[in-house]
Each structure stands twice: as structure tokens, then as C-alpha cells.
């Protein structure tokens, strides 16, 4: 299998952490990809019409995307422990909350990179941060109990989202007022799978 990859991508990191945690790193060849919404030249396009990474190519079927599909596929190859049936709908919603934080945080970066200064919208950026902030409050409150216990895709997705905020939006100081989430992340970030996939490595 080949994984179209960029170390800075929080979605790619989700897949890489799943590979580490399920002992499948050696089953995948990483293919460096450089993707930006206004550039449609990257090889990833040949496997994902959306032009986004991660994309996972396989020998026995069409390429898989997006990160939710890829993570579930990889985990299923090893028995599905990251998606326990007993809590599946809560975990998928927690993953969607984390992915939504990533989506908004990435869009904020693109606003600065893909648009000329005179066309950037501060209101757009703050609207995206509003989504991030409300989602963080929900994870720090309603969802915090789902970060406890056995390793799940919900934990991995939240950790990758928080790592991306530190990487690209450190000035927003997401930990302020969210002590429970900050404490959980300080511990989870020490996992070898997280250390092996840091975006700033
Ligand atoms: C989102 C992937 C994504 O936005 C997933 O895999 O879960 N729903 C998808 N990837 C970004 C790179 S990033 O994470 O920094 C991407 O491919 N952007 C290029 C583009 O055209 O938006």
C-alpha cells in the first residue's frame, strides 16, 4: 500500500498514528505529496479527484480516502479495536468533532496562503476559529469522559487536532480555560506513536 503523505497534515497524522498503534507502519510506503487548493498538479490527484491527502492506494482495489475511511480500513485489518461497537456512534461523532477542528484550522491557514492580502477576510478566519473554539469546549466538557479508557479513534483524532493547533495556531492558546483537555493531551502526546509523527519533527 502507498500513503500520499505530508508531515504537516493533521489528517495524514491521524493515519500515521493508527499505523503505529496497530503495528502496520512497515505495510505502507509513504509517498511525499504537496497539495494546496489552488494547485492541481500533485500525483495525489490521480488517486483522489478531490485532490486531498491522505490517500491510500491498494493492490486489491481502488484507492481509499478520506482519513476516516483509511483509519477504519487499517484498523479493521487488525481486528477493529479502535472502533469498539459498544461506543461506535459516540466515537465517530468525537472523531467528526476533531476532524471539524482540523478542517477549520486548515482553512484558516489557507486563507493566509491561498488568498492575496487584500482579499483575505478577517471575518472568515474568526468564523473558522469560532468553530474550533466551540468544538474544543465540547471536547473539554461533554466529551471528556470519552477520552478516557482504552485507545480509540476518538482519542487519536482529538490528539492530532490539538497537535495541529499547537503547530499552526499556537498564538490562539487553546489550553486557556480547558484544563481537563490540556492535562489529557499532555499525557497522550507522550505516546511513541505521537512522538514518531510530530509535524515539526
Ligand atoms: C480532509 C483532508 C485535507 O483537507 C480527510 O482526509 O479527512 N476530509 C479529509 N487535507 C489537506 C491537507 S492538510 O491536512 O493540511 C489537503 O489535502 N488540502 C488540499 C486541498 O485541496 O484542500
PDB file of C-alpha atoms in Angstrom, residues 93-94 96-108 122-140 143 161-162 165 169 172 174 178 181:
ATOM      1  CA  UNK A  93     -19.025  11.771  16.487  1.00  0.00           C
ATOM      2  CA  UNK A  94     -15.942  12.560  18.575  1.00  0.00           C
ATOM      3  CA  UNK A  96     -16.006  14.102  13.422  1.00  0.00           C
ATOM      4  CA  UNK A  97     -15.635  16.847  16.043  1.00  0.00           C
ATOM      5  CA  UNK A  98     -11.843  16.518  15.911  1.00  0.00           C
ATOM      6  CA  UNK A  99     -11.850  16.429  12.088  1.00  0.00           C
ATOM      7  CA  UNK A 100     -14.022  19.548  12.100  1.00  0.00           C
ATOM      8  CA  UNK A 101     -11.415  21.308  14.255  1.00  0.00           C
ATOM      9  CA  UNK A 102      -8.783  20.277  11.731  1.00  0.00           C
ATOM     10  CA  UNK A 103     -10.883  21.398   8.751  1.00  0.00           C
ATOM     11  CA  UNK A 104     -11.436  24.862  10.253  1.00  0.00           C
ATOM     12  CA  UNK A 105      -7.812  25.208  11.371  1.00  0.00           C
ATOM     13  CA  UNK A 106      -6.527  24.233   7.910  1.00  0.00           C
ATOM     14  CA  UNK A 107      -8.923  26.690   6.234  1.00  0.00           C
ATOM     15  CA  UNK A 108      -7.519  29.454   8.432  1.00  0.00           C
ATOM     16  CA  UNK A 122     -10.770  38.507   8.886  1.00  0.00           C
ATOM     17  CA  UNK A 123     -14.422  37.672   9.488  1.00  0.00           C
ATOM     18  CA  UNK A 124     -13.963  34.353   7.675  1.00  0.00           C
ATOM     19  CA  UNK A 125     -10.900  33.487   9.782  1.00  0.00           C
ATOM     20  CA  UNK A 126     -12.669  34.363  13.031  1.00  0.00           C
ATOM     21  CA  UNK A 127     -15.732  32.371  11.983  1.00  0.00           C
ATOM     22  CA  UNK A 128     -13.500  29.331  11.464  1.00  0.00           C
ATOM     23  CA  UNK A 129     -11.844  29.884  14.848  1.00  0.00           C
ATOM     24  CA  UNK A 130     -15.306  30.106  16.409  1.00  0.00           C
ATOM     25  CA  UNK A 131     -15.971  26.555  15.219  1.00  0.00           C
ATOM     26  CA  UNK A 132     -12.641  25.417  16.672  1.00  0.00           C
ATOM     27  CA  UNK A 133     -13.269  27.137  19.983  1.00  0.00           C
ATOM     28  CA  UNK A 134     -16.783  25.738  20.439  1.00  0.00           C
ATOM     29  CA  UNK A 135     -15.621  22.257  19.473  1.00  0.00           C
ATOM     30  CA  UNK A 136     -12.747  22.452  21.988  1.00  0.00           C
ATOM     31  CA  UNK A 137     -15.219  23.464  24.707  1.00  0.00           C
ATOM     32  CA  UNK A 138     -17.384  20.462  23.825  1.00  0.00           C
ATOM     33  CA  UNK A 139     -14.423  18.074  23.974  1.00  0.00           C
ATOM     34  CA  UNK A 140     -13.242  19.616  27.273  1.00  0.00           C
ATOM     35  CA  UNK A 143     -16.836  14.516  25.517  1.00  0.00           C
ATOM     36  CA  UNK A 161      -6.256  18.106  16.062  1.00  0.00           C
ATOM     37  CA  UNK A 162      -4.674  19.563  19.222  1.00  0.00           C
ATOM     38  CA  UNK A 165      -3.364  23.813  16.794  1.00  0.00           C
ATOM     39  CA  UNK A 169      -2.135  28.311  15.755  1.00  0.00           C
ATOM     40  CA  UNK A 172      -4.570  31.147  19.951  1.00  0.00           C
ATOM     41  CA  UNK A 174      -6.258  26.728  23.091  1.00  0.00           C
ATOM     42  CA  UNK A 178      -9.610  23.996  29.139  1.00  0.00           C
ATOM     43  CA  UNK A 181      -8.337  18.681  27.922  1.00  0.00           C
TER      44      UNK A 181
END
